[in-house]
mmCIF file of C-alpha atoms in Angstrom:
data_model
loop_
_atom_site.group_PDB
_atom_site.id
_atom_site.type_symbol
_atom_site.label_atom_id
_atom_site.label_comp_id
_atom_site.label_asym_id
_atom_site.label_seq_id
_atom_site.Cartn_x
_atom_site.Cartn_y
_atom_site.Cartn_z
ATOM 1 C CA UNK A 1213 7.604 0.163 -13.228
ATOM 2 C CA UNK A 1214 9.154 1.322 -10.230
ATOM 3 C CA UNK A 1215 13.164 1.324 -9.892
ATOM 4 C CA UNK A 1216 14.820 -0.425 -7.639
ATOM 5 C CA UNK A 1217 16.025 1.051 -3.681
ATOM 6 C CA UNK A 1218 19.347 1.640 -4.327
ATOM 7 C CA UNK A 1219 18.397 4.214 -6.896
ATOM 8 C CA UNK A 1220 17.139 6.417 -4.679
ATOM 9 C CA UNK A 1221 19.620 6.565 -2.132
ATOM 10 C CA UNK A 1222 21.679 9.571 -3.650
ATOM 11 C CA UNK A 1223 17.857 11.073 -3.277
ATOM 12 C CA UNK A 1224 17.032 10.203 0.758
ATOM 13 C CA UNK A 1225 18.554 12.323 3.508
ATOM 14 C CA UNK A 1226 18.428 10.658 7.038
ATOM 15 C CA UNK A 1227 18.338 12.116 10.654
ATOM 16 C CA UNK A 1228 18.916 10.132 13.779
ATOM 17 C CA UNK A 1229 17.472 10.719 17.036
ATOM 18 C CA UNK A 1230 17.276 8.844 20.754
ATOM 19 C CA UNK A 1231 14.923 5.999 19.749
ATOM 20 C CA UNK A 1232 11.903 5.445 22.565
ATOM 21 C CA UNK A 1233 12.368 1.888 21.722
ATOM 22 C CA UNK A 1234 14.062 -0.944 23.838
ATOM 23 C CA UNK A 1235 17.679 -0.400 24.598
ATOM 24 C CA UNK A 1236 18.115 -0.115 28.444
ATOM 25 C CA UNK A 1237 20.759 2.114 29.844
ATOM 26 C CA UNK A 1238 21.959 2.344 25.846
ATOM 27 C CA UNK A 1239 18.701 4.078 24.858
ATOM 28 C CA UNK A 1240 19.543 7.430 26.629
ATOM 29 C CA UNK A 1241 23.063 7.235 24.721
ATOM 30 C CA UNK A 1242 22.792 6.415 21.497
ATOM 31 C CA UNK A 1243 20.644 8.010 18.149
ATOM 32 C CA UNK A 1244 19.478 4.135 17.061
ATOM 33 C CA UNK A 1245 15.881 6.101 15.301
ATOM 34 C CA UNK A 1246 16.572 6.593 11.698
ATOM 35 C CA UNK A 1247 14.359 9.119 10.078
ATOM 36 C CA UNK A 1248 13.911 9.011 6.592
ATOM 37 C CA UNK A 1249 13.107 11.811 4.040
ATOM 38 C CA UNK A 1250 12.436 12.272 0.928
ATOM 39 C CA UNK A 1251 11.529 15.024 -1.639
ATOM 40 C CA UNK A 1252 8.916 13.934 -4.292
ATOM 41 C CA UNK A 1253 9.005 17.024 -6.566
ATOM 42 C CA UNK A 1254 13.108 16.968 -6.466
ATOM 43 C CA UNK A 1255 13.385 13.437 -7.376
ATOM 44 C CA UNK A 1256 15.344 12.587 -10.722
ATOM 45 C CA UNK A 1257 14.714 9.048 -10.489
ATOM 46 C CA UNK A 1258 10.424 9.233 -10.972
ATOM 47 C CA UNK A 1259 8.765 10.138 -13.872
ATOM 48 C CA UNK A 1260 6.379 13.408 -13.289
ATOM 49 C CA UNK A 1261 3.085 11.037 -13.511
ATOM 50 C CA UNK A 1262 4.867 8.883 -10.906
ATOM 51 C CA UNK A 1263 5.428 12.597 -8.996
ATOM 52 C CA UNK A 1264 1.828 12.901 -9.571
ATOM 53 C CA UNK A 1265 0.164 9.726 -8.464
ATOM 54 C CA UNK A 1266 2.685 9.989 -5.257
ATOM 55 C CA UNK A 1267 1.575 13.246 -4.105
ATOM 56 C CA UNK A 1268 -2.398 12.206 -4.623
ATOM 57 C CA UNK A 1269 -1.981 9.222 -2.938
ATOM 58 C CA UNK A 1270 0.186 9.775 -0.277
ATOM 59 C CA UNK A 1271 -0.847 13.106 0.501
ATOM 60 C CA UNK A 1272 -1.593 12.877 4.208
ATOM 61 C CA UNK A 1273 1.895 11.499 4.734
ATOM 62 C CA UNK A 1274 3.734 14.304 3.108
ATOM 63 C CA UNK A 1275 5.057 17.172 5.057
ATOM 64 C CA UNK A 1276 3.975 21.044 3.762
ATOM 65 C CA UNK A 1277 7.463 20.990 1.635
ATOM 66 C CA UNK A 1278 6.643 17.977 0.104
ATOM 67 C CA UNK A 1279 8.571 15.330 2.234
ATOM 68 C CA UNK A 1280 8.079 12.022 2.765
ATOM 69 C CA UNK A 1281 8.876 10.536 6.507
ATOM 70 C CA UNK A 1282 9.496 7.546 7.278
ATOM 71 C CA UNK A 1283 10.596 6.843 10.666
ATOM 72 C CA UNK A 1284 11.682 3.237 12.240
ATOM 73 C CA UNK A 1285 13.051 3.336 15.301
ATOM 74 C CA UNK A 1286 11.785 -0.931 16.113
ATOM 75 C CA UNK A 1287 15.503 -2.077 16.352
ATOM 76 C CA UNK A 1288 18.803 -1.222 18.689
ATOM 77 C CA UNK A 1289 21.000 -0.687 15.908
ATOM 78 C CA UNK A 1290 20.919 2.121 13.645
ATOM 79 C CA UNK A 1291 22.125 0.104 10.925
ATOM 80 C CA UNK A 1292 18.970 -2.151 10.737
ATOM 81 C CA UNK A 1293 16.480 0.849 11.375
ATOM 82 C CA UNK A 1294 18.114 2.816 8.720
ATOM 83 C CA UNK A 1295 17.416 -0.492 6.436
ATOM 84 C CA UNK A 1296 14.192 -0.955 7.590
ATOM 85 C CA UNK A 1297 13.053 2.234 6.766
ATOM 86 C CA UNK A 1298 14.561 1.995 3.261
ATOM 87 C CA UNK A 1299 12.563 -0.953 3.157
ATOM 88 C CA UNK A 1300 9.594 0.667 4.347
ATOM 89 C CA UNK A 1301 9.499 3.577 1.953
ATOM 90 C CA UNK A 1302 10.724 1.281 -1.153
ATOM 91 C CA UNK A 1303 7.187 -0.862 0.133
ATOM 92 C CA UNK A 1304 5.078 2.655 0.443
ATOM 93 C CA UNK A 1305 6.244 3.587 -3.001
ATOM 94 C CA UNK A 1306 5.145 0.257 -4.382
ATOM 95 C CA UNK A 1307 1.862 0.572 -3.040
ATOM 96 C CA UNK A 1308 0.919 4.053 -3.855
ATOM 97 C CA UNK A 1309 2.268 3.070 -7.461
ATOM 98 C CA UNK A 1310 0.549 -0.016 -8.147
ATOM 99 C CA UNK A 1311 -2.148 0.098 -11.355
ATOM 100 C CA UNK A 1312 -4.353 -2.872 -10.965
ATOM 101 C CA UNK A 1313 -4.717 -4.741 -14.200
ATOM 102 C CA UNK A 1314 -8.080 -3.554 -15.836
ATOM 103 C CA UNK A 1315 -10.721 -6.209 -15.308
ATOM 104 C CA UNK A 1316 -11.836 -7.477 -18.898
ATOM 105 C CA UNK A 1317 -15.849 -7.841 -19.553
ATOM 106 C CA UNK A 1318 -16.984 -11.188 -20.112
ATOM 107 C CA UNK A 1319 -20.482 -12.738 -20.938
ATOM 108 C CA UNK A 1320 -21.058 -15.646 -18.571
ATOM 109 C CA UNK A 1321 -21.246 -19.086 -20.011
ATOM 110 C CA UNK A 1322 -24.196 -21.181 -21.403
ATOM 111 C CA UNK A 1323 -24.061 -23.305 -19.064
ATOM 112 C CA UNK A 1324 -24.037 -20.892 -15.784
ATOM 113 C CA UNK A 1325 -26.899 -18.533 -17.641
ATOM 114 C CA UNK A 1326 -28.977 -22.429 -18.081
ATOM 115 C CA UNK A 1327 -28.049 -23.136 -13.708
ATOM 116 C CA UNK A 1328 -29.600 -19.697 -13.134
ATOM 117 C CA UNK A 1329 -32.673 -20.182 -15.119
ATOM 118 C CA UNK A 1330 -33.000 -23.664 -13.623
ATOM 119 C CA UNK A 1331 -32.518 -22.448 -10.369
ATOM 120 C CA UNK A 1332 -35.242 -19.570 -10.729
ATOM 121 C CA UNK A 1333 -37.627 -21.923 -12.129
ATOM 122 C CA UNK A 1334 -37.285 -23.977 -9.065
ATOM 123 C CA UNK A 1335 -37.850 -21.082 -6.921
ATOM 124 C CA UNK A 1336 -41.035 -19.795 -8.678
ATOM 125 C CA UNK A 1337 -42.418 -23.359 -8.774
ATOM 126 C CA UNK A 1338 -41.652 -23.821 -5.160
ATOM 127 C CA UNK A 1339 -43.235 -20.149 -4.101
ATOM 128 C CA UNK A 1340 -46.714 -21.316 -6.496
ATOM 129 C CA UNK A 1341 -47.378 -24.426 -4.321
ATOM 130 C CA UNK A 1342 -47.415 -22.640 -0.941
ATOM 131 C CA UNK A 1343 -51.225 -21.152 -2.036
ATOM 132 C CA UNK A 1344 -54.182 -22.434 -0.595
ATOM 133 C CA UNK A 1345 -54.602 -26.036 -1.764
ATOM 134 C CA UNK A 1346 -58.170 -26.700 -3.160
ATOM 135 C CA UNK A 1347 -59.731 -30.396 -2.237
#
């Protein structure tokens, strides 16, 4: 299971920069792009097979040290980018963490393997009348 977002804010260092997004004149003056990173390997909050999975999975987002990005720059306020891309990475962890439940075998039932049969039966008898009919 994977913890909660507030545990890993001790763990996330941010940097700001001038955002490309809207803004007008304020866009020139003001750092609203939040850029998130985190360090897999450091983390005290993950177990090392979550460590693991996170560096196979994500490994075309992670820097050469081993960071994370995650960059959202969408709103005006730094506030609400910096929470979107908590959000964002909380969401990216989820996904690259996720074990799909293992699919069980079943046989199918009597009644589906009887439809099938039926259903071949029909075929075959269908494909034997299209021969040459004898008068």
């Amino acid at each position: 299971m994977i913890p909660p977002a507030d545990a890993f804010l001790p763990e996330l260092q941010f940097q700001t920069s001038r955002s490309s997004g809207p803004g007008g004149q304020n866009v020139n003056k003001v750092e609203s792009r939040v850029e998130l990173r985190f360090r897999v390997a450091d983390s005290q909050v993950l177990t090392d097979e979550q460590k693991q999975t996170l560096v196979q999975k994500l490994a075309s987002r992670l820097t050469t040290d081993g960071e994370l990005l995650i960059a959202a720059q969408e709103d005006r306020s730094q506030l609400r980018n910096k929470e979107t891309a908590i959000r964002k990475f909380h969401e990216t962890l989820q996904k690259a963490l996720y074990k799909p439940k293992a699919r069980k075998a079943t046989k199918p039932s009597q009644g589906a393997v009887r439809q099938r049969l039926e259903s071949k039966k029909k075929h075959g008898d269908k494909k034997a009348n299209r021969g040459r009919v004898d008068f």
